Backbone as a chain_set.jsonl record, in Angstrom:
{"seq": "TFIYPGLNFDYCLPNYRFWNEITTFGDLDLPLVTHHISNIGALAAKIILDPRTGGKAVQLYHNRLTQREMLELLRSSWPEHEFPTNHISTESILEDMKHGSDEVTAKAGVETDRERAQINYVCYVSGEVTNIDHPDTLNASELYPEFTYRTPAEMLSDRNFVFGDEA", "coords": {"N": [[-54.077, 127.397, -25.931], [-53.493, 126.398, -22.653], [-51.958, 127.158, -19.606], [-50.783, 125.614, -16.738], [-49.183, 126.842, -14.16], [-48.633, 126.064, -11.583], [-47.685, 126.876, -8.238], [-46.199, 129.988, -7.296], [-42.901, 130.478, -6.119], [-42.573, 132.701, -4.393], [-45.073, 132.931, -3.254], [-45.606, 130.53, -1.897], [-43.377, 129.232, -0.693], [-41.852, 128.851, 2.489], [-40.992, 131.769, 4.259], [-39.525, 134.793, 5.682], [-39.839, 137.269, 4.583], [-42.171, 138.847, 4.208], [-43.648, 138.35, 6.423], [-43.928, 137.752, 10.003], [-43.71, 135.282, 11.022], [-43.632, 131.808, 10.085], [-46.158, 130.615, 8.065], [-48.354, 127.952, 7.647], [-50.719, 126.01, 5.743], [-53.86, 124.287, 5.62], [-53.62, 121.039, 4.335], [-50.727, 119.622, 5.221], [-49.348, 117.607, 3.96], [-50.033, 117.498, 1.33], [-48.998, 117.235, -1.949], [-47.435, 119.895, -3.632], [-47.009, 121.869, -6.552], [-44.461, 123.942, -7.457], [-42.836, 126.904, -8.589], [-40.163, 129.11, -9.655], [-40.722, 132.504, -10.499], [-39.338, 133.452, -12.764], [-38.791, 131.083, -14.118], [-41.387, 130.261, -14.698], [-42.162, 132.299, -16.474], [-40.251, 131.976, -18.589], [-40.805, 129.364, -19.449], [-43.502, 129.647, -20.156], [-43.277, 131.275, -22.422], [-41.93, 129.493, -24.17], [-43.875, 127.454, -24.339], [-46.106, 128.751, -25.472], [-45.173, 129.273, -28.035], [-44.771, 126.78, -29.091], [-45.686, 124.368, -31.383], [-46.697, 121.88, -30.621], [-48.284, 122.27, -28.435], [-50.65, 123.525, -29.018], [-54.048, 124.071, -28.459], [-54.005, 122.52, -26.2], [-53.509, 121.78, -22.689], [-50.853, 122.69, -20.556], [-48.865, 121.567, -17.993], [-46.694, 122.843, -15.595], [-44.614, 120.911, -13.881], [-42.499, 120.247, -12.267], [-41.13, 120.865, -9.742], [-42.159, 119.314, -7.193], [-43.415, 119.156, -3.988], [-44.268, 118.813, -0.499], [-45.759, 120.966, 2.029], [-44.704, 120.223, 4.456], [-42.268, 119.075, 3.658], [-41.101, 121.377, 2.597], [-40.709, 122.898, 4.933], [-38.851, 121.243, 6.217], [-36.676, 121.486, 4.436], [-36.154, 124.226, 4.755], [-35.444, 124.368, 7.501], [-33.21, 122.67, 7.507], [-31.485, 124.14, 5.974], [-31.003, 126.36, 7.551], [-30.047, 125.685, 10.283], [-29.365, 126.907, 12.687], [-31.294, 128.713, 13.243], [-34.432, 129.591, 14.654], [-37.709, 128.806, 13.652], [-40.658, 129.96, 14.127], [-43.919, 128.677, 13.727], [-47.131, 129.054, 12.352], [-50.105, 127.413, 11.949], [-52.743, 127.314, 9.678], [-55.722, 125.845, 9.742], [-57.559, 123.426, 7.736], [-60.278, 123.559, 8.345], [-60.482, 126.182, 9.301], [-59.842, 127.608, 6.998], [-62.024, 126.894, 5.374], [-64.085, 128.046, 6.88], [-63.368, 130.782, 6.704], [-63.723, 131.134, 3.982], [-66.471, 131.189, 3.765], [-67.307, 133.09, 5.674], [-65.436, 135.088, 5.832], [-63.807, 138.299, 5.933], [-64.404, 141.151, 3.803], [-62.341, 142.809, 3.653], [-58.951, 143.887, 3.097], [-56.536, 142.533, 4.86], [-54.103, 141.302, 5.072], [-50.602, 141.541, 5.495], [-48.922, 141.939, 3.209], [-50.833, 141.822, 1.305], [-53.215, 141.939, -1.43], [-55.624, 140.958, -1.938], [-58.932, 140.331, -0.663], [-59.782, 139.104, 2.638], [-61.558, 136.94, 2.403], [-61.202, 136.249, -0.314], [-58.522, 135.482, -0.204], [-58.737, 133.217, 1.425], [-60.118, 131.568, -0.334], [-58.2, 131.224, -2.336], [-56.234, 129.929, -0.81], [-57.634, 127.588, -0.23], [-57.841, 126.324, -2.77], [-55.131, 125.963, -3.292], [-53.991, 124.625, -0.989], [-55.746, 122.789, 0.098], [-57.641, 121.504, -1.694], [-55.945, 121.055, -3.821], [-56.179, 121.854, -6.446], [-54.606, 123.283, -8.218], [-53.168, 121.905, -9.991], [-53.328, 119.855, -12.937], [-52.484, 117.514, -14.012], [-53.36, 114.931, -14.469], [-55.345, 114.947, -16.385], [-56.271, 113.839, -19.619], [-55.61, 115.492, -21.818], [-53.606, 117.117, -20.93], [-50.349, 118.236, -21.041], [-46.991, 117.587, -19.917], [-44.678, 119.885, -18.911], [-42.051, 119.282, -18.175], [-41.529, 116.987, -19.583], [-41.864, 117.87, -22.198], [-39.785, 119.726, -22.427], [-37.075, 118.654, -21.654], [-34.484, 119.552, -21.312], [-34.568, 121.906, -19.939], [-33.532, 123.926, -17.243], [-34.525, 124.122, -14.023], [-35.021, 126.433, -11.342], [-34.769, 125.562, -7.942], [-36.778, 124.625, -5.02], [-35.081, 123.996, -2.854], [-32.784, 125.466, -3.464], [-33.801, 128.107, -3.283], [-34.653, 128.198, -0.605], [-32.296, 128.093, 0.721], [-31.186, 130.482, 0.241], [-30.245, 133.393, 1.643], [-31.304, 136.023, 1.311], [-33.76, 135.51, 0.063], [-35.107, 134.075, 2.096], [-34.918, 135.69, 4.437], [-35.114, 138.346, 3.618], [-34.958, 141.844, 3.962], [-33.713, 141.667, 6.404], [-31.466, 140.238, 5.969]], "CA": [[-53.157, 126.754, -25.006], [-53.711, 126.781, -21.262], [-50.763, 126.817, -18.836], [-50.894, 125.464, -15.289], [-47.822, 127.066, -13.662], [-48.465, 125.689, -10.181], [-47.558, 128.02, -7.344], [-44.985, 130.794, -7.36], [-42.07, 130.382, -4.911], [-42.825, 133.832, -3.492], [-46.347, 132.754, -2.576], [-45.803, 129.336, -1.075], [-42.218, 128.763, 0.076], [-41.801, 129.54, 3.789], [-39.967, 132.815, 4.376], [-39.814, 135.902, 6.59], [-39.766, 138.551, 3.894], [-43.383, 139.647, 4.393], [-44.35, 137.923, 7.626], [-43.114, 137.621, 11.21], [-43.635, 133.859, 11.335], [-43.931, 130.942, 8.953], [-47.547, 130.172, 8.11], [-48.708, 126.818, 6.811], [-52.148, 125.992, 5.475], [-54.554, 123.08, 5.191], [-52.992, 119.72, 4.356], [-49.26, 119.734, 5.164], [-48.788, 116.515, 3.17], [-50.518, 117.594, -0.046], [-47.913, 117.665, -2.843], [-47.644, 121.136, -4.361], [-46.087, 122.147, -7.653], [-44.064, 125.323, -7.22], [-41.754, 127.322, -9.485], [-39.69, 130.492, -9.623], [-41.44, 133.307, -11.486], [-38.562, 133.527, -14.006], [-39.002, 129.814, -14.813], [-42.75, 130.297, -15.226], [-42.141, 133.172, -17.649], [-39.477, 131.375, -19.684], [-41.536, 128.211, -19.968], [-44.714, 130.132, -20.817], [-42.876, 131.715, -23.765], [-41.685, 128.28, -24.957], [-45.14, 126.744, -24.525], [-46.962, 129.512, -26.389], [-44.615, 129.19, -29.386], [-44.562, 125.379, -29.445], [-46.866, 123.837, -32.094], [-47.215, 120.683, -29.952], [-49.149, 122.639, -27.316], [-51.871, 124.172, -29.489], [-55.285, 123.431, -28.037], [-53.732, 121.636, -25.06], [-53.082, 122.376, -21.429], [-49.491, 122.292, -20.199], [-48.608, 121.676, -16.556], [-45.335, 122.888, -15.058], [-44.784, 119.845, -12.901], [-41.139, 119.833, -11.922], [-40.802, 120.987, -8.312], [-43.286, 118.838, -6.386], [-43.104, 118.841, -2.601], [-45.31, 119.181, 0.456], [-45.356, 122.019, 2.961], [-43.849, 119.58, 5.461], [-40.933, 118.986, 3.052], [-40.578, 122.746, 2.512], [-40.218, 123.257, 6.266], [-37.623, 120.468, 6.453], [-35.619, 122.14, 3.66], [-35.858, 125.501, 5.409], [-34.727, 124.118, 8.759], [-31.887, 122.096, 7.232], [-30.658, 125.221, 5.422], [-30.745, 127.339, 8.598], [-30.22, 124.932, 11.536], [-29.144, 127.761, 13.851], [-32.402, 129.662, 13.34], [-35.758, 129.092, 15.039], [-38.762, 129.233, 12.738], [-41.998, 129.796, 14.671], [-44.863, 128.334, 12.671], [-48.557, 129.167, 12.623], [-50.836, 126.596, 10.981], [-54.145, 127.651, 9.418], [-56.331, 124.543, 9.465], [-58.544, 123.305, 6.665], [-61.55, 124.045, 8.874], [-60.408, 127.647, 9.355], [-59.906, 128.082, 5.608], [-63.421, 126.747, 4.949], [-64.862, 129.064, 7.608], [-63.054, 132.092, 6.128], [-64.318, 131.201, 2.643], [-67.891, 131.511, 3.927], [-67.599, 134.226, 6.545], [-64.287, 135.987, 5.916], [-64.002, 139.724, 5.703], [-64.148, 141.694, 2.472], [-61.237, 143.757, 3.818], [-57.596, 143.4, 2.851], [-55.835, 142.674, 6.136], [-52.782, 140.678, 5.01], [-49.51, 142.513, 5.505], [-48.494, 142.233, 1.841], [-51.911, 141.337, 0.462], [-54.049, 142.797, -2.263], [-56.924, 140.318, -2.001], [-59.676, 140.372, 0.593], [-59.597, 137.903, 3.469], [-62.353, 135.865, 1.801], [-60.519, 135.824, -1.543], [-57.302, 134.774, 0.197], [-59.162, 131.894, 1.881], [-60.447, 130.788, -1.533], [-56.911, 130.868, -2.943], [-55.617, 128.922, 0.053], [-58.376, 126.343, -0.408], [-57.432, 125.713, -4.036], [-53.711, 125.598, -3.218], [-53.539, 123.812, 0.136], [-56.755, 121.83, 0.555], [-58.138, 120.688, -2.81], [-54.853, 120.756, -4.748], [-56.678, 122.073, -7.801], [-53.713, 124.087, -9.061], [-52.558, 121.009, -10.967], [-54.275, 119.108, -13.753], [-51.61, 116.605, -14.743], [-54.033, 113.67, -14.782], [-56.274, 115.083, -17.506], [-55.614, 113.26, -20.804], [-55.113, 116.508, -22.753], [-52.612, 117.96, -20.273], [-48.958, 117.857, -21.295], [-46.063, 117.877, -18.83], [-43.59, 120.732, -19.418], [-40.765, 118.604, -17.957], [-41.357, 116.03, -20.685], [-41.723, 118.644, -23.431], [-38.52, 120.469, -22.421], [-36.225, 117.978, -20.658], [-33.222, 120.279, -21.159], [-34.78, 123.127, -19.159], [-33.012, 123.881, -15.877], [-35.409, 124.814, -13.092], [-34.584, 126.814, -9.995], [-35.411, 124.601, -7.05], [-37.114, 125.097, -3.679], [-33.894, 123.899, -1.995], [-31.947, 126.62, -3.801], [-34.403, 129.325, -2.76], [-34.716, 128.156, 0.854], [-30.946, 128.278, 1.254], [-30.804, 131.85, -0.132], [-30.505, 134.269, 2.798], [-32.154, 137.14, 0.934], [-35.105, 135.002, -0.152], [-35.722, 133.659, 3.359], [-34.972, 136.741, 5.457], [-35.353, 139.652, 3.016], [-34.157, 142.988, 4.412], [-32.945, 141.297, 7.589], [-30.261, 139.501, 5.539]], "C": [[-53.408, 127.306, -23.607], [-52.513, 126.303, -20.457], [-51.105, 126.755, -17.355], [-49.492, 125.656, -14.703], [-47.569, 126.493, -12.271], [-48.376, 126.962, -9.358], [-46.212, 128.703, -7.541], [-44.224, 130.636, -6.042], [-42.408, 131.477, -3.905], [-44.111, 133.654, -2.701], [-46.322, 131.608, -1.573], [-44.577, 128.851, -0.308], [-42.118, 129.543, 1.382], [-40.659, 130.546, 3.844], [-40.447, 133.892, 5.331], [-39.867, 137.246, 5.878], [-40.976, 139.428, 4.14], [-44.092, 139.363, 5.708], [-43.392, 137.768, 8.791], [-42.989, 136.182, 11.675], [-43.933, 133.08, 10.058], [-45.376, 130.47, 9.112], [-47.723, 129.008, 7.148], [-50.228, 126.745, 6.737], [-52.645, 124.589, 5.174], [-53.776, 121.801, 5.399], [-51.481, 119.848, 4.171], [-48.612, 118.675, 4.283], [-49.315, 116.474, 1.737], [-49.356, 118.028, -0.938], [-48.318, 118.913, -3.628], [-46.621, 121.217, -5.488], [-45.754, 123.623, -7.553], [-42.833, 125.678, -8.052], [-41.378, 128.785, -9.266], [-40.373, 131.26, -10.755], [-40.664, 133.409, -12.802], [-38.693, 132.23, -14.804], [-40.399, 129.77, -15.421], [-42.791, 131.131, -16.503], [-41.426, 132.557, -18.833], [-40.219, 130.194, -20.293], [-42.825, 128.631, -20.668], [-44.395, 130.585, -22.239], [-42.622, 130.514, -24.672], [-43.001, 127.596, -25.321], [-46.012, 127.441, -25.562], [-46.477, 129.367, -27.834], [-44.484, 127.76, -29.906], [-45.809, 124.815, -30.145], [-47.46, 122.584, -31.436], [-48.244, 121.016, -28.88], [-50.463, 123.29, -27.741], [-53.11, 123.386, -29.08], [-55.129, 122.479, -26.868], [-53.523, 122.472, -23.804], [-51.682, 121.853, -21.146], [-49.275, 122.586, -18.721], [-47.114, 121.802, -16.303], [-45.374, 121.986, -13.839], [-43.447, 119.358, -12.382], [-40.884, 119.79, -10.417], [-42.009, 120.6, -7.469], [-42.793, 118.531, -4.981], [-44.233, 119.331, -1.712], [-44.824, 120.35, 1.317], [-44.445, 121.451, 4.046], [-42.408, 119.469, 4.929], [-40.294, 120.363, 2.905], [-39.988, 123.174, 3.85], [-38.938, 122.505, 6.606], [-36.45, 121.078, 5.693], [-35.188, 123.45, 4.309], [-35.009, 125.278, 6.657], [-33.352, 123.51, 8.522], [-30.941, 123.141, 6.637], [-30.214, 126.209, 6.489], [-30.889, 126.671, 9.964], [-30.051, 125.78, 12.796], [-30.32, 128.704, 14.118], [-33.682, 128.947, 13.772], [-36.784, 129.636, 14.044], [-40.135, 128.979, 13.359], [-42.999, 129.598, 13.529], [-46.289, 128.463, 13.176], [-49.281, 128.371, 11.546], [-52.29, 127.05, 10.896], [-54.811, 126.358, 8.947], [-57.276, 124.593, 8.268], [-59.89, 123.864, 7.121], [-61.587, 125.579, 8.917], [-60.488, 128.246, 7.95], [-61.346, 128.014, 5.107], [-64.318, 127.795, 5.605], [-64.624, 130.452, 7.001], [-63.599, 132.237, 4.711], [-65.774, 131.639, 2.723], [-68.115, 132.839, 4.63], [-66.442, 135.219, 6.668], [-64.649, 137.409, 5.538], [-63.774, 140.076, 4.233], [-63.089, 142.796, 2.535], [-59.932, 143.077, 3.44], [-56.812, 143.617, 4.135], [-54.447, 142.051, 6.122], [-51.718, 141.743, 4.832], [-49.078, 142.916, 4.09], [-49.585, 141.894, 0.842], [-52.57, 142.4, -0.382], [-55.443, 142.207, -2.393], [-57.604, 140.408, -0.635], [-59.405, 139.089, 1.376], [-60.352, 136.714, 2.884], [-61.689, 135.348, 0.524], [-59.253, 135.038, -1.215], [-57.627, 133.367, 0.691], [-59.497, 131.001, 0.684], [-59.172, 130.341, -2.259], [-56.24, 129.771, -2.124], [-56.324, 127.574, -0.051], [-57.9, 125.606, -1.662], [-55.987, 125.209, -3.961], [-53.446, 124.498, -2.205], [-54.555, 122.808, 0.679], [-57.175, 120.922, -0.594], [-57.022, 120.28, -3.779], [-55.222, 121.005, -6.199], [-55.789, 122.959, -8.67], [-52.928, 123.212, -10.036], [-53.648, 120.252, -11.714], [-53.526, 118.062, -14.573], [-52.317, 115.321, -15.174], [-55.035, 113.759, -15.93], [-55.58, 114.608, -18.786], [-55.078, 114.277, -21.805], [-54.096, 117.454, -22.123], [-51.223, 117.389, -20.522], [-48.099, 118.281, -20.109], [-44.882, 118.666, -19.403], [-42.227, 120.07, -19.237], [-40.485, 117.584, -19.054], [-41.181, 116.75, -22.018], [-40.344, 119.279, -23.561], [-37.566, 119.859, -21.4], [-34.901, 118.698, -20.403], [-33.345, 121.51, -20.26], [-34.28, 122.935, -17.734], [-33.882, 124.756, -14.979], [-34.648, 125.284, -11.863], [-35.378, 125.942, -9.041], [-35.811, 125.235, -5.71], [-35.9, 125.041, -2.743], [-32.962, 125.083, -2.229], [-32.499, 127.893, -3.162], [-34.385, 129.346, -1.231], [-33.343, 128.196, 1.506], [-30.403, 129.674, 0.932], [-31.231, 132.802, 0.989], [-31.473, 135.4, 2.441], [-33.587, 136.679, 0.689], [-35.805, 134.708, 1.177], [-35.923, 134.826, 4.312], [-35.196, 138.142, 4.918], [-34.413, 140.705, 3.536], [-33.336, 142.694, 5.655], [-31.582, 140.722, 7.21], [-29.036, 140.325, 5.59]], "O": [[-53.521, 128.516, -23.408], [-52.091, 125.157, -20.608], [-51.641, 127.705, -16.785], [-48.686, 124.727, -14.743], [-46.424, 126.438, -11.822], [-48.923, 127.998, -9.735], [-45.222, 128.07, -7.905], [-44.829, 130.657, -4.97], [-42.517, 131.214, -2.707], [-44.23, 134.174, -1.591], [-46.946, 131.696, -0.515], [-44.736, 128.108, 0.661], [-42.281, 130.763, 1.387], [-39.514, 130.226, 3.523], [-41.608, 133.913, 5.738], [-39.936, 138.279, 6.544], [-40.831, 140.643, 4.272], [-45.037, 140.066, 6.068], [-42.182, 137.663, 8.595], [-42.248, 135.891, 12.614], [-44.427, 133.637, 9.077], [-45.763, 129.984, 10.174], [-47.301, 129.065, 5.993], [-50.934, 127.336, 7.554], [-51.943, 123.794, 4.549], [-53.326, 121.51, 6.508], [-51.015, 120.151, 3.073], [-47.453, 118.821, 3.895], [-49.064, 115.511, 1.013], [-48.779, 119.091, -0.707], [-49.401, 118.975, -4.209], [-45.511, 120.696, -5.379], [-46.65, 124.467, -7.562], [-41.914, 124.874, -8.204], [-42.17, 129.582, -8.762], [-40.575, 130.721, -11.843], [-41.284, 133.449, -13.865], [-38.705, 132.265, -16.034], [-40.572, 129.29, -16.542], [-43.386, 130.719, -17.499], [-41.926, 132.605, -19.956], [-40.256, 130.042, -21.514], [-43.201, 128.029, -21.674], [-45.16, 130.307, -23.163], [-43.053, 130.513, -25.825], [-43.213, 127.207, -26.47], [-46.589, 126.789, -26.431], [-47.291, 129.341, -28.758], [-44.118, 127.563, -31.065], [-46.885, 124.792, -29.546], [-48.624, 122.264, -31.679], [-49.0, 120.141, -28.457], [-51.306, 123.577, -26.891], [-53.204, 122.184, -29.326], [-56.042, 121.704, -26.579], [-53.381, 123.694, -23.856], [-51.365, 120.706, -21.462], [-49.477, 123.71, -18.26], [-46.341, 120.955, -16.751], [-46.086, 122.265, -12.875], [-43.287, 118.173, -12.09], [-40.459, 118.761, -9.891], [-42.795, 121.462, -7.075], [-41.866, 117.742, -4.8], [-45.049, 120.159, -2.119], [-43.637, 120.677, 1.331], [-43.521, 122.125, 4.5], [-41.451, 119.735, 5.656], [-39.083, 120.506, 3.068], [-38.898, 123.744, 3.9], [-38.034, 123.072, 7.22], [-35.349, 121.181, 6.234], [-33.996, 123.744, 4.399], [-33.978, 125.926, 6.841], [-32.417, 123.805, 9.266], [-29.724, 123.029, 6.785], [-29.161, 126.833, 6.354], [-31.769, 127.051, 10.736], [-30.543, 125.407, 13.861], [-30.326, 129.414, 15.124], [-33.976, 127.843, 13.314], [-36.718, 130.8, 13.65], [-40.72, 127.916, 13.153], [-42.927, 130.269, 12.5], [-46.612, 128.036, 14.285], [-49.092, 128.625, 10.356], [-52.979, 127.157, 11.911], [-54.493, 125.844, 7.875], [-57.726, 125.66, 7.851], [-60.563, 124.563, 6.364], [-62.609, 126.189, 8.604], [-61.132, 129.275, 7.746], [-61.837, 128.959, 4.49], [-65.201, 128.359, 4.959], [-65.572, 131.212, 6.807], [-63.906, 133.349, 4.281], [-66.257, 132.369, 1.858], [-68.988, 133.618, 4.249], [-66.477, 136.101, 7.526], [-65.672, 137.667, 4.904], [-63.047, 139.386, 3.519], [-62.952, 143.602, 1.615], [-59.824, 141.851, 3.46], [-56.46, 144.749, 4.467], [-53.681, 142.247, 7.065], [-51.911, 142.721, 4.111], [-48.891, 144.101, 3.811], [-49.305, 141.699, -0.34], [-52.494, 143.594, -0.092], [-56.352, 142.868, -2.897], [-56.95, 140.542, 0.399], [-58.868, 138.118, 0.841], [-59.833, 135.598, 2.873], [-61.623, 134.138, 0.307], [-58.949, 134.042, -1.872], [-56.884, 132.425, 0.412], [-59.19, 129.809, 0.694], [-59.088, 129.21, -2.736], [-55.737, 128.796, -2.681], [-55.678, 126.529, 0.03], [-57.595, 124.414, -1.615], [-55.665, 124.153, -4.504], [-52.749, 123.532, -2.517], [-54.258, 122.062, 1.612], [-57.077, 119.7, -0.483], [-57.144, 119.274, -4.476], [-54.622, 120.411, -7.095], [-56.199, 123.346, -9.764], [-52.119, 123.716, -10.814], [-54.743, 120.036, -11.196], [-53.906, 117.767, -15.707], [-51.906, 114.69, -16.148], [-55.524, 112.73, -16.397], [-54.417, 114.943, -19.014], [-54.171, 113.954, -22.573], [-53.759, 118.481, -22.712], [-50.957, 116.218, -20.252], [-48.439, 119.218, -19.387], [-44.169, 118.173, -20.277], [-41.334, 120.273, -20.059], [-39.33, 117.35, -19.409], [-40.427, 116.289, -22.875], [-39.793, 119.365, -24.659], [-37.275, 120.486, -20.381], [-34.265, 118.468, -19.374], [-32.334, 122.091, -19.864], [-34.563, 121.921, -17.095], [-33.961, 125.971, -15.158], [-33.733, 124.605, -11.397], [-36.536, 125.621, -9.307], [-35.251, 126.257, -5.313], [-35.712, 125.943, -1.927], [-32.413, 125.638, -1.277], [-31.749, 128.667, -2.568], [-34.133, 130.389, -0.627], [-33.243, 128.319, 2.727], [-29.279, 130.004, 1.312], [-32.421, 132.989, 1.244], [-32.38, 135.694, 3.22], [-34.531, 137.374, 1.064], [-36.971, 135.06, 1.355], [-36.981, 134.945, 4.93], [-35.449, 139.056, 5.702], [-33.199, 140.5, 3.558], [-32.365, 143.397, 5.936], [-30.656, 140.717, 8.021], [-27.953, 139.842, 5.26]]}, "num_chains": 1, "name": "protein.A"}
């Protein structure tokens, strides 16, 4: 069984916990699938134990939205707050994939600059973190319709999630 969890809220939802500005990447209108780590863990346990998933891939495909929609949710949750945004273009991501540093320079990073560019490419340019269209891929939302997901709107309205220690 192979599980496509999509992206973790902590990685892709705009926030100030680790950065001084909101950073967007690549295609702002590419739909992303994103979930809370606790939902990923709970669903992974269900999927692994479910006989229907043996030899299949399962996509967590519930929370689909674009970076543009994420920013709209953030701004509507905090209308009194300014959110400076820095956009890393597709061209810049491609350049960093080829010529990026082998150093870890991200504030909260553990991957090299080149590795981070490769991750950003898969997430925000090619959209390869989903595989819902493959005929052997099952949709977790269809397998477990009773499951209650935490939502991006919920997280982006949570002061601690958005602002961290500043909250």
